PDB file of C-alpha atoms in Angstrom:
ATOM      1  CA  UNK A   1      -5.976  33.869   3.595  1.00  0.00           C
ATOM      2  CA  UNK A   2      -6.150  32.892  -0.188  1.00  0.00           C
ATOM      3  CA  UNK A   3      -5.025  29.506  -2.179  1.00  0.00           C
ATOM      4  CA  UNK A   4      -2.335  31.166  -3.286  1.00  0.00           C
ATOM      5  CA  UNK A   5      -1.314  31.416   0.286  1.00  0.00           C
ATOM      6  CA  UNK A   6      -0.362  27.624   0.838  1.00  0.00           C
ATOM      7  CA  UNK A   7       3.122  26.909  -0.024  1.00  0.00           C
ATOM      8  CA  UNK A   8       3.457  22.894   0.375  1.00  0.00           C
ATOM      9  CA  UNK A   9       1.524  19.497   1.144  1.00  0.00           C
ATOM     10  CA  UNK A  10       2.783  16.480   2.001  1.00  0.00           C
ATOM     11  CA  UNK A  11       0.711  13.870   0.009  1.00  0.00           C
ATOM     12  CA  UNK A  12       2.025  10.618   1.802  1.00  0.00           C
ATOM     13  CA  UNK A  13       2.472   8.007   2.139  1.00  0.00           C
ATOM     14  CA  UNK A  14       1.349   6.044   5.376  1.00  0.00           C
ATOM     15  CA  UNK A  15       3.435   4.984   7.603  1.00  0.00           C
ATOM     16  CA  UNK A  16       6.896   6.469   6.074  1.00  0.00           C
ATOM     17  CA  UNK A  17       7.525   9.046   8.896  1.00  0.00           C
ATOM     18  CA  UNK A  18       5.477  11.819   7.402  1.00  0.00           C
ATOM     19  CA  UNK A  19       4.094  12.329  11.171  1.00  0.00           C
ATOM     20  CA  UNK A  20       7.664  13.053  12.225  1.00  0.00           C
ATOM     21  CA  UNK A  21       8.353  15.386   9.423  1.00  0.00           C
ATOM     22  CA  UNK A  22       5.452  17.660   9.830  1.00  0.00           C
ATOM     23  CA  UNK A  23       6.385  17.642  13.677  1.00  0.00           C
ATOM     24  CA  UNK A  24       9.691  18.793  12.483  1.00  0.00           C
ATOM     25  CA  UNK A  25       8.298  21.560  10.340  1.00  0.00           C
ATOM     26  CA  UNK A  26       5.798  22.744  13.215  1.00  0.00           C
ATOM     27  CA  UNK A  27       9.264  23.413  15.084  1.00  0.00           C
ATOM     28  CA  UNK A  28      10.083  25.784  12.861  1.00  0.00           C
ATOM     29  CA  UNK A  29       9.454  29.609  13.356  1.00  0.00           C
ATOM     30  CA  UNK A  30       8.559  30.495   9.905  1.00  0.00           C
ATOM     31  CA  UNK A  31       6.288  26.989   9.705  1.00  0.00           C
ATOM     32  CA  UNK A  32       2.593  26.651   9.783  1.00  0.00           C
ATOM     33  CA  UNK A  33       0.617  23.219   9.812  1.00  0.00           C
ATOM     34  CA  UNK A  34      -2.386  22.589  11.105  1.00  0.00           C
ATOM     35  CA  UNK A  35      -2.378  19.538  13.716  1.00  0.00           C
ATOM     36  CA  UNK A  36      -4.882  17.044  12.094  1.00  0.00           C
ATOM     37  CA  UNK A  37      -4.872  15.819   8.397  1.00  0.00           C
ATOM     38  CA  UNK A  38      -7.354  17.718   6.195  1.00  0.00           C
ATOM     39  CA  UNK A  39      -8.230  14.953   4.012  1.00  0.00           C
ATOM     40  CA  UNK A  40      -9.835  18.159   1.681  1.00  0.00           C
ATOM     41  CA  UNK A  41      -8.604  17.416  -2.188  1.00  0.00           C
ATOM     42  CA  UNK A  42      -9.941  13.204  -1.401  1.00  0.00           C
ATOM     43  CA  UNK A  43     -12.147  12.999   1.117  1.00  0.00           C
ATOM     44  CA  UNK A  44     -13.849  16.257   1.590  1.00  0.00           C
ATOM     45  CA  UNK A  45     -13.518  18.230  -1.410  1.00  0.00           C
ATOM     46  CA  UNK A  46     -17.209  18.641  -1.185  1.00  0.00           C
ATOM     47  CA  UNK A  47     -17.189  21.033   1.767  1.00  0.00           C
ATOM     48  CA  UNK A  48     -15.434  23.901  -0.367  1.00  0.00           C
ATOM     49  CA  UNK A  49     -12.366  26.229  -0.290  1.00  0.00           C
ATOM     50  CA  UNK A  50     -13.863  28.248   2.276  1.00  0.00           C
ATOM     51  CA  UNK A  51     -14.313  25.301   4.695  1.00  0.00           C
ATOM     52  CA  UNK A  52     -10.217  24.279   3.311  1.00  0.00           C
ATOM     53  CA  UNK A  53      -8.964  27.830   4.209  1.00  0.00           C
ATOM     54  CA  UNK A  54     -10.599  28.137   8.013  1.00  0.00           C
ATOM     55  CA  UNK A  55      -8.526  25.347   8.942  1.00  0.00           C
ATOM     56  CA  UNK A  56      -5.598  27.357   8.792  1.00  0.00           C
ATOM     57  CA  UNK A  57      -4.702  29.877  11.168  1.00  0.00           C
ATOM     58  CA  UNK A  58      -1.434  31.305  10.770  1.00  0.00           C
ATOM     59  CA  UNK A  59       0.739  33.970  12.808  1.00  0.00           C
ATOM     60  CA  UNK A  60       1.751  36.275  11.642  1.00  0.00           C
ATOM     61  CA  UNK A  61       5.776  35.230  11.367  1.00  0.00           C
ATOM     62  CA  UNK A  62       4.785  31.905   9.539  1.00  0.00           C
ATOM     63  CA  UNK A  63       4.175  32.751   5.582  1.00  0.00           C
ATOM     64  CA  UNK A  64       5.410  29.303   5.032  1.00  0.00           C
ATOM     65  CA  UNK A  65       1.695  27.134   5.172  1.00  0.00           C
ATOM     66  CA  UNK A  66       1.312  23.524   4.341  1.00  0.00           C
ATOM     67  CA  UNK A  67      -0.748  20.291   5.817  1.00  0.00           C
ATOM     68  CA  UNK A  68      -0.053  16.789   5.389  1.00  0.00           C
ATOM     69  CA  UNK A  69      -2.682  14.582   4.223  1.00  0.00           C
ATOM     70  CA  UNK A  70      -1.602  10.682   3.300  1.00  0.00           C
ATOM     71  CA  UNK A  71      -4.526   9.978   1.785  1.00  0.00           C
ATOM     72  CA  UNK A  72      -3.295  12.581  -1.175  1.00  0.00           C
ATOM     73  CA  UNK A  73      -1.145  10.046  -2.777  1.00  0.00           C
ATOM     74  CA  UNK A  74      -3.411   7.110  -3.173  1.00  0.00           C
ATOM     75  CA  UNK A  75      -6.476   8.942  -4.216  1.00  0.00           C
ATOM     76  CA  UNK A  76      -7.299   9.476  -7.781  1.00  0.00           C
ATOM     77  CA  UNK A  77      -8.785  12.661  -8.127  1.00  0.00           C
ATOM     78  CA  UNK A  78      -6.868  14.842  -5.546  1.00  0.00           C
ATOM     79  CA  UNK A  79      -3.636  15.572  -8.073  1.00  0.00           C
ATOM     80  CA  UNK A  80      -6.312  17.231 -10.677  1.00  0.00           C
ATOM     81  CA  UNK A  81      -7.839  19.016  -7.861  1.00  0.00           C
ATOM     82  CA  UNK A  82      -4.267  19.759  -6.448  1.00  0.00           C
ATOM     83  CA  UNK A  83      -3.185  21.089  -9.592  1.00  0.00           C
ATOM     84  CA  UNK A  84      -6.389  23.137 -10.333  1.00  0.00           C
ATOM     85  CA  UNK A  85      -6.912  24.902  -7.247  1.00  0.00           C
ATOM     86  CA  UNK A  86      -3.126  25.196  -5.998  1.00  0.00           C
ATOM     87  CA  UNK A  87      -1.216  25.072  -9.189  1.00  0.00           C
ATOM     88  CA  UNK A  88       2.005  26.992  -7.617  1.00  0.00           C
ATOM     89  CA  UNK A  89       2.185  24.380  -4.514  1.00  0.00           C
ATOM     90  CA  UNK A  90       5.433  22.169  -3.759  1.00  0.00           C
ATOM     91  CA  UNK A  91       4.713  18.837  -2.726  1.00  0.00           C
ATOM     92  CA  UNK A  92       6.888  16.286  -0.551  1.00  0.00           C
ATOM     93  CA  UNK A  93       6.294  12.528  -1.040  1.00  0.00           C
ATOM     94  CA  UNK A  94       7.235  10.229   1.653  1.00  0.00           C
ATOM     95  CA  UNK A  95       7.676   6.133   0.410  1.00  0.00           C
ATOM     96  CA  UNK A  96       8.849   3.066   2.546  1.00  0.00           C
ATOM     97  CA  UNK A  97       9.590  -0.278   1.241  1.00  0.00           C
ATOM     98  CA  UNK A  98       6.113  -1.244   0.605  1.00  0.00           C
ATOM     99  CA  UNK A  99       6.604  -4.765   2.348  1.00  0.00           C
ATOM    100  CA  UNK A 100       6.885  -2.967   5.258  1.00  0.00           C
ATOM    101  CA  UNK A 101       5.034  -0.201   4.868  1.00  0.00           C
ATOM    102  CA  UNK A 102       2.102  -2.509   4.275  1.00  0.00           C
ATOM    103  CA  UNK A 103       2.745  -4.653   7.354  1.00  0.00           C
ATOM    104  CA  UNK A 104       3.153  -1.617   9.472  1.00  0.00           C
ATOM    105  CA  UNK A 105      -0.107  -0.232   8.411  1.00  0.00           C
ATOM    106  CA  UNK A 106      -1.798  -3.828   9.341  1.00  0.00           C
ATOM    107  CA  UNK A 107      -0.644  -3.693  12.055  1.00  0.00           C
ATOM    108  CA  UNK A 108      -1.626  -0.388  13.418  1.00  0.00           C
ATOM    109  CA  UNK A 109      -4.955  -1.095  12.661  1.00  0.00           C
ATOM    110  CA  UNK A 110      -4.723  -4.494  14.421  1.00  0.00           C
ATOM    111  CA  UNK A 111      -3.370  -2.568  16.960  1.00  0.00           C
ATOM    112  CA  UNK A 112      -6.918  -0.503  16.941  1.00  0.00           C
ATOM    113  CA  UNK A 113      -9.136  -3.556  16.722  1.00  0.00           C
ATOM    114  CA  UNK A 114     -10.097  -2.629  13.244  1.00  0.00           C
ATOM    115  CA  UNK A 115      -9.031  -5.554  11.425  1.00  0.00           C
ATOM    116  CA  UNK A 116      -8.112  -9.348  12.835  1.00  0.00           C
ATOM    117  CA  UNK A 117      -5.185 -11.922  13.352  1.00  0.00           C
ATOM    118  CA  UNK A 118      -6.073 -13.165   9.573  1.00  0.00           C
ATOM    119  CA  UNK A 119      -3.280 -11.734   8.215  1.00  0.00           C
ATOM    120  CA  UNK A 120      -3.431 -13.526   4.592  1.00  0.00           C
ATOM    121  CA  UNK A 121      -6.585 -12.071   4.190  1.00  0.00           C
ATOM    122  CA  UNK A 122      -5.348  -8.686   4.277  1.00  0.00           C
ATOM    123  CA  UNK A 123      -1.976  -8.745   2.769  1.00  0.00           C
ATOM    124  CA  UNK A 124      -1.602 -12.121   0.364  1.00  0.00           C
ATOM    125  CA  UNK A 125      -2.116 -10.417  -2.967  1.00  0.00           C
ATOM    126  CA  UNK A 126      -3.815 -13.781  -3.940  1.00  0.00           C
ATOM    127  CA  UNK A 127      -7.148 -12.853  -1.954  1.00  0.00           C
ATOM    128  CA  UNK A 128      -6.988  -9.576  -0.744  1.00  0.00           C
ATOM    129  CA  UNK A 129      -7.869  -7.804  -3.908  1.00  0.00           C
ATOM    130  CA  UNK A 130      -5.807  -4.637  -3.319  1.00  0.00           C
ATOM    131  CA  UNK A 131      -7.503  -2.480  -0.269  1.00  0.00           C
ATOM    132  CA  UNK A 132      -5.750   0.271   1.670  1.00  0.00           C
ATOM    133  CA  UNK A 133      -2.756  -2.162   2.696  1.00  0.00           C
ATOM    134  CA  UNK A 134      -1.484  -3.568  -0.694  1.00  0.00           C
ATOM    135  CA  UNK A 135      -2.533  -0.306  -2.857  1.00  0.00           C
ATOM    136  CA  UNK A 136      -0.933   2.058  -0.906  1.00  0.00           C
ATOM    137  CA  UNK A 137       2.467   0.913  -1.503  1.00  0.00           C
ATOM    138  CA  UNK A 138       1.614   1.199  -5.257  1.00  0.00           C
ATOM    139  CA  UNK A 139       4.030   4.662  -5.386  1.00  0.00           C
ATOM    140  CA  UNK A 140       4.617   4.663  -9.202  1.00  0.00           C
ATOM    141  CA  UNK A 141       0.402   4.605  -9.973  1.00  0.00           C
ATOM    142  CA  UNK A 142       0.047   6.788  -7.584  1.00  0.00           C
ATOM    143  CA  UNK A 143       2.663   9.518  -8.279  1.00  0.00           C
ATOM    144  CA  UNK A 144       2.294   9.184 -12.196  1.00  0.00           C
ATOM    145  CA  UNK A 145      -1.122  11.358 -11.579  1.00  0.00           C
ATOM    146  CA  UNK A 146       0.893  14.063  -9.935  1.00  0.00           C
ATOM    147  CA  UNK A 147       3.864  13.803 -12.520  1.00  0.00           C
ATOM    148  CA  UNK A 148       1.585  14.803 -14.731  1.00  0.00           C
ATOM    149  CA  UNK A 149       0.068  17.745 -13.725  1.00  0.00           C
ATOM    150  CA  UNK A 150       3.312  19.434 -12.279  1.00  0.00           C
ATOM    151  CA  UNK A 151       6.808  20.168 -13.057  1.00  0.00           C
ATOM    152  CA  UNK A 152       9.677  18.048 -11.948  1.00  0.00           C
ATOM    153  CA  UNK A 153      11.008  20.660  -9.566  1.00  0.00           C
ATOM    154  CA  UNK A 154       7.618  20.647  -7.543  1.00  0.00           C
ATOM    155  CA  UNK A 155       8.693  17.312  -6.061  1.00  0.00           C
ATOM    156  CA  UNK A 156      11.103  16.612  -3.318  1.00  0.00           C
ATOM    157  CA  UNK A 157      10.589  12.631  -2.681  1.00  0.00           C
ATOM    158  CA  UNK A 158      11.800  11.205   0.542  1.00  0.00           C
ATOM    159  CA  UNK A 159      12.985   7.665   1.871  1.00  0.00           C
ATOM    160  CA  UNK A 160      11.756   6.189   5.352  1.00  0.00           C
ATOM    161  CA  UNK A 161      15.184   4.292   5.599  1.00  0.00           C
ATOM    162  CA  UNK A 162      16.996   7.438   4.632  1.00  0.00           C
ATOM    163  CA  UNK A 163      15.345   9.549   7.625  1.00  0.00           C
ATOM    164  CA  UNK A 164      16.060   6.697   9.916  1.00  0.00           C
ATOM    165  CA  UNK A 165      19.477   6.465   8.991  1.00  0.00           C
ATOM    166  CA  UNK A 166      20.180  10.210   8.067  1.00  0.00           C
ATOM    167  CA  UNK A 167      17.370  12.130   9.608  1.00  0.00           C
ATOM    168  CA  UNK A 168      19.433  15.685   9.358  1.00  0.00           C
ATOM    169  CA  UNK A 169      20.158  15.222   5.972  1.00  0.00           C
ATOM    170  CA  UNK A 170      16.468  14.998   5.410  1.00  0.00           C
ATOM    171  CA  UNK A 171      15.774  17.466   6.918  1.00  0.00           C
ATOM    172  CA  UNK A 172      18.508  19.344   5.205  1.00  0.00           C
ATOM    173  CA  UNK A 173      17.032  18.892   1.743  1.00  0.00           C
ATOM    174  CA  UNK A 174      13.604  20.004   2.885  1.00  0.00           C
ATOM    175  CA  UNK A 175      14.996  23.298   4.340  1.00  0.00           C
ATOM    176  CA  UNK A 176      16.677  23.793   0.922  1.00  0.00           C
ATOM    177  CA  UNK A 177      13.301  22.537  -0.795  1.00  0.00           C
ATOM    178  CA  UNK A 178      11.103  24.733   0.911  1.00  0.00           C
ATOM    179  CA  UNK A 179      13.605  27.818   0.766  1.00  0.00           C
ATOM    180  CA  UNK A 180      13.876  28.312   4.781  1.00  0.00           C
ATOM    181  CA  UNK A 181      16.209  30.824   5.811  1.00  0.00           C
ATOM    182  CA  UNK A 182      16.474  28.881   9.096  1.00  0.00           C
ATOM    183  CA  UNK A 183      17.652  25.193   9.164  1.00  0.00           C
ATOM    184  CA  UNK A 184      15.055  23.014  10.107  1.00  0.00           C
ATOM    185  CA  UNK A 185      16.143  21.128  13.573  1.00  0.00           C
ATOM    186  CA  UNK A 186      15.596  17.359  14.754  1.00  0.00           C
ATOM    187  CA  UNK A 187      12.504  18.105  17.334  1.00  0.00           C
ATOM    188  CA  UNK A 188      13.265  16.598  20.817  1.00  0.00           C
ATOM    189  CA  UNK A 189      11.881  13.464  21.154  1.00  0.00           C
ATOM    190  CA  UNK A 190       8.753  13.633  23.720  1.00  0.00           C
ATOM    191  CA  UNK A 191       8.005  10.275  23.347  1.00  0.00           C
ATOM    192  CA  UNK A 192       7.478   7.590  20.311  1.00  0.00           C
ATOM    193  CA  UNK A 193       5.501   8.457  17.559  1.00  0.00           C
ATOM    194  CA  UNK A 194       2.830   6.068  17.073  1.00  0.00           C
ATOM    195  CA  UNK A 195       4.778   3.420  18.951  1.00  0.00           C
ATOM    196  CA  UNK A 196       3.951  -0.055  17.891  1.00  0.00           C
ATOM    197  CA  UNK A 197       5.163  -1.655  21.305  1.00  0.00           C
ATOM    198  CA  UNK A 198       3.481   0.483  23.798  1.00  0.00           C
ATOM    199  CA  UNK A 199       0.592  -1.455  25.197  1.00  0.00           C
ATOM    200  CA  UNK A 200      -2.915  -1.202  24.645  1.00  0.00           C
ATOM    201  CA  UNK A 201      -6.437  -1.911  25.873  1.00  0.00           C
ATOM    202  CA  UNK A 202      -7.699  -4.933  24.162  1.00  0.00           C
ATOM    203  CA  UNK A 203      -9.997  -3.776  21.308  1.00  0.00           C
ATOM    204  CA  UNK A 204     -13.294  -6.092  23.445  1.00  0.00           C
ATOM    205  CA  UNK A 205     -12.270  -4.412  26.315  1.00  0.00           C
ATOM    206  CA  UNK A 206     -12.252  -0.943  24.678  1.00  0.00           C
ATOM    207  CA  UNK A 207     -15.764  -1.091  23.083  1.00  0.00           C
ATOM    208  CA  UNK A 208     -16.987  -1.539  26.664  1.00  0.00           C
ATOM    209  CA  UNK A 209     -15.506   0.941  28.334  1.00  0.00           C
ATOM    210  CA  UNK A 210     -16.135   3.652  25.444  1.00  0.00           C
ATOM    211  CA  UNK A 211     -18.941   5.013  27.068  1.00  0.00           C
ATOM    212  CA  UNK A 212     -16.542   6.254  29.636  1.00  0.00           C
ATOM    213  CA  UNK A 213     -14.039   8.127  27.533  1.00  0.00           C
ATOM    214  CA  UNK A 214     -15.869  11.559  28.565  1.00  0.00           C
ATOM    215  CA  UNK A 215     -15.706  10.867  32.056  1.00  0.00           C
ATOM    216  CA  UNK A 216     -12.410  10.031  32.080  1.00  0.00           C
ATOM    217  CA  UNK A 217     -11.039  12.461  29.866  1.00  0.00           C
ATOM    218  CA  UNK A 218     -10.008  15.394  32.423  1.00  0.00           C
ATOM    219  CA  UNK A 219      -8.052  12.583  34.297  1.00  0.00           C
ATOM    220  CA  UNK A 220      -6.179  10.615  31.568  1.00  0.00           C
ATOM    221  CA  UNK A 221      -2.809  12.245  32.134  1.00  0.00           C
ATOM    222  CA  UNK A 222      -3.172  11.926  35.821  1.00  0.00           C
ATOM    223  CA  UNK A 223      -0.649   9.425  38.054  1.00  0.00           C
ATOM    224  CA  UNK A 224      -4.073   7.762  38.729  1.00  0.00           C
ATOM    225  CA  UNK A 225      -5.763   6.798  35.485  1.00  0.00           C
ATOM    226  CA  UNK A 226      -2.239   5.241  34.298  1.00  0.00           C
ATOM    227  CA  UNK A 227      -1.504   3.318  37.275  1.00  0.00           C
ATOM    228  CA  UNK A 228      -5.035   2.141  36.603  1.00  0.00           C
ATOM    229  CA  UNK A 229      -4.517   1.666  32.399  1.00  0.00           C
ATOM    230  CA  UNK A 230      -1.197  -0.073  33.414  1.00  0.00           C
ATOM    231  CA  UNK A 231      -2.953  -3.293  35.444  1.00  0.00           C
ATOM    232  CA  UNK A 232      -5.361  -3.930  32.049  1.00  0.00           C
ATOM    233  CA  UNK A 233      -2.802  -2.668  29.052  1.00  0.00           C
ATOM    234  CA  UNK A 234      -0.936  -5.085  27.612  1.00  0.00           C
ATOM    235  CA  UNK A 235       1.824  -4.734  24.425  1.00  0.00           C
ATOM    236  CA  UNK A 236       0.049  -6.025  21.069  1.00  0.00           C
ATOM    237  CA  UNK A 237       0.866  -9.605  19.984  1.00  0.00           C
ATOM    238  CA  UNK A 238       1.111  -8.986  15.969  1.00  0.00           C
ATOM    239  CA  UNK A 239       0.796 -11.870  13.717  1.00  0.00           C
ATOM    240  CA  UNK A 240       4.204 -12.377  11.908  1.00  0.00           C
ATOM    241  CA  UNK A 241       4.804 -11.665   8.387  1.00  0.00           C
ATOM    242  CA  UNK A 242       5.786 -14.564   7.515  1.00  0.00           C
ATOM    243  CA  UNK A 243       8.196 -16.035   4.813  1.00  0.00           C
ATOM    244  CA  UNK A 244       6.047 -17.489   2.385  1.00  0.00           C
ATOM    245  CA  UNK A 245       3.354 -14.024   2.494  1.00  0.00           C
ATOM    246  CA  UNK A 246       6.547 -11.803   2.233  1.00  0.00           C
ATOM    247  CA  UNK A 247       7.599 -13.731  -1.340  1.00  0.00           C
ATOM    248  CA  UNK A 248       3.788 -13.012  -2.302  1.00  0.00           C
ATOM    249  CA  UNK A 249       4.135  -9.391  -1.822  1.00  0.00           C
ATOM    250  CA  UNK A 250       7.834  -9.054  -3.167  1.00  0.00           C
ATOM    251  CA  UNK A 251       6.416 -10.285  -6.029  1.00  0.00           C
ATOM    252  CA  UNK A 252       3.138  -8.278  -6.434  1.00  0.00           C
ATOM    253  CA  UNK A 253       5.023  -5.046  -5.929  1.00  0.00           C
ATOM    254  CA  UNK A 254       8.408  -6.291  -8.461  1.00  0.00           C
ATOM    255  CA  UNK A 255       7.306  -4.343 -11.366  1.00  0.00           C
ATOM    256  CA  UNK A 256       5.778  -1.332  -9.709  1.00  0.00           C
ATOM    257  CA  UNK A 257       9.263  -0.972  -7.658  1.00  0.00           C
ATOM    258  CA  UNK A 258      11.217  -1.323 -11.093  1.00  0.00           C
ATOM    259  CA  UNK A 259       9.062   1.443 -12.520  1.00  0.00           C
ATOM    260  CA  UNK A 260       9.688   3.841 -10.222  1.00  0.00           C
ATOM    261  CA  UNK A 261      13.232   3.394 -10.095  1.00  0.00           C
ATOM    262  CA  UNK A 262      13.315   3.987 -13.493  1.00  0.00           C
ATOM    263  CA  UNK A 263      11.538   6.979 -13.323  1.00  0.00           C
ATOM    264  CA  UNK A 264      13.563   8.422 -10.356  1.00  0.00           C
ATOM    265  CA  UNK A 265      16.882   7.116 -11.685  1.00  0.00           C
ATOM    266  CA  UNK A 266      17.307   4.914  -8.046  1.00  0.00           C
ATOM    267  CA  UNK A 267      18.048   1.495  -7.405  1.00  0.00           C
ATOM    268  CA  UNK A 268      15.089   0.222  -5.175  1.00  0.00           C
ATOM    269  CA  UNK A 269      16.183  -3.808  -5.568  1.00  0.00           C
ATOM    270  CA  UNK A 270      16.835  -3.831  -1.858  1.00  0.00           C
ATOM    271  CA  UNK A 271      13.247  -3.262  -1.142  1.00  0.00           C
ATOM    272  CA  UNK A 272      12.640  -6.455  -2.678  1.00  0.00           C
ATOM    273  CA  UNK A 273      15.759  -8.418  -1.020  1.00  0.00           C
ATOM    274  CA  UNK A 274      17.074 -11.343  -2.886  1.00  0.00           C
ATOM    275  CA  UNK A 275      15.036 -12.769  -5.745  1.00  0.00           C
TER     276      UNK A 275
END
């Protein structure tokens, strides 16, 4: 397998459903993605092509090859590196209101234990100094690097509230993007992706009983170890974005949404409700 051999990436962003599309895609018969994100052109670009390329292992009915890696969008360097290693590459971008899309991140990493109930002091734009949450709903900074180094007609650019409310049609214009002979299908749905209601271990609870994850691993989709999971699970309380934090953000992403509305010739006032 060569460069030249991978067809499309989708660069982000978090938490706008680009799980669910590349679950889509891995339905399809002429589709390959590997599972996990590669994180190569902004995290690991270190490790090589070689290392890039084994982590693809297509049949031999799948000549269409892509991976999905959010972290694409919001990091610097990887459009250059995109551009100079897979200049003939398509790439599908993925945005969300980035209220919510900010929010939603918080809270699946409150959800983890990784960050606290302080919720001000990850999202108020007054003292959270950018970070993962508020930069990575800065779409127009972040796609002006690609926009740059490739054509127009390399982009298709999706909506989160568009999939939820048309999810064929999505679908639809990714078939067409990609040039799939075969219409990509709405997977059956297993179960929730990344379900912000399904309860959890508390994150003190966790760290304790970490040292048991190996133990229990052969088990964990037994009758057993979920009747167990069930009596010390509980649903995430989330701390509320709140009124006064929401005007805060609406504010600190105003001009950025207004840019890239203008760029993309689309109205995106509603993500900022009334003003």
């Amino acid at each position: 397998m060569q460069m030249e051999d991978i067809r499309f990436l989708i660069v982000g962003a978090t938490k706008s459903a680009t799980t669910w599309l590349q679950q889509s895609l891995q339905k399809h018969p002429a589709v390959y993605m590997p599972d996990p994100e590669l994180h190569y052109f902004s995290r690991h670009y270190d490790r090589g092509a070689s290392w890039y390329l084994s982590q693809f292992e297509p049949g031999a009915q799948q000549p269409v090859i892509g991976e999905k890696s959010n972290s694409y969008m919001d990091t610097e360097e990887a459009s250059l590196r995109i551009g100079r290693d897979l200049p003939q590459v398509q790439l599908i971008a993925q945005l969300r209101n980035p209220i919510e899309r900010a929010y939603s991140d918080y809270c699946m990493l409150f959800r983890r234990g990784e960050v606290n109930g302080d919720i001000k002091h990850y999202l108020d734009p007054r003292v959270a100094d950018g970070g993962r949450f508020l930069n990575g709903g800065l779409y127009y900074r972040q796609l002006r690097g690609f926009f740059d180094v490739f054509p127009a007609d390399r982009f298709l650019i999706l909506l989160f509230e568009d999939i939820r409310t048309q999810p064929q049609h999505q679908l639809d214009l990714v078939s067409a993007f990609l040039k799939l002979e075969q219409d990509l299908v709405i997977p059956p749905v297993e179960e929730k992706v990344k379900d912000k209601t399904e309860a959890v271990i508390g994150p003190r609870l966790r760290r304790i009983l970490s040292p048991l994850k190996p133990l229990v691993k052969p088990i964990r989709k037994t009758g057993a170890f979920t009747a167990v999971r069930s009596l010390v699970a509980r649903e995430p309380a989330y701390p509320p974005l709140k009124a006064d934090l929401r005007s805060r953000l609406t504010d600190y992403y105003a001009e950025e949404v207004e840019q890239l509305g203008r760029v993309m010739g689309r109205d995106f006032s509603p993500w900022l409700g009334a003003r």
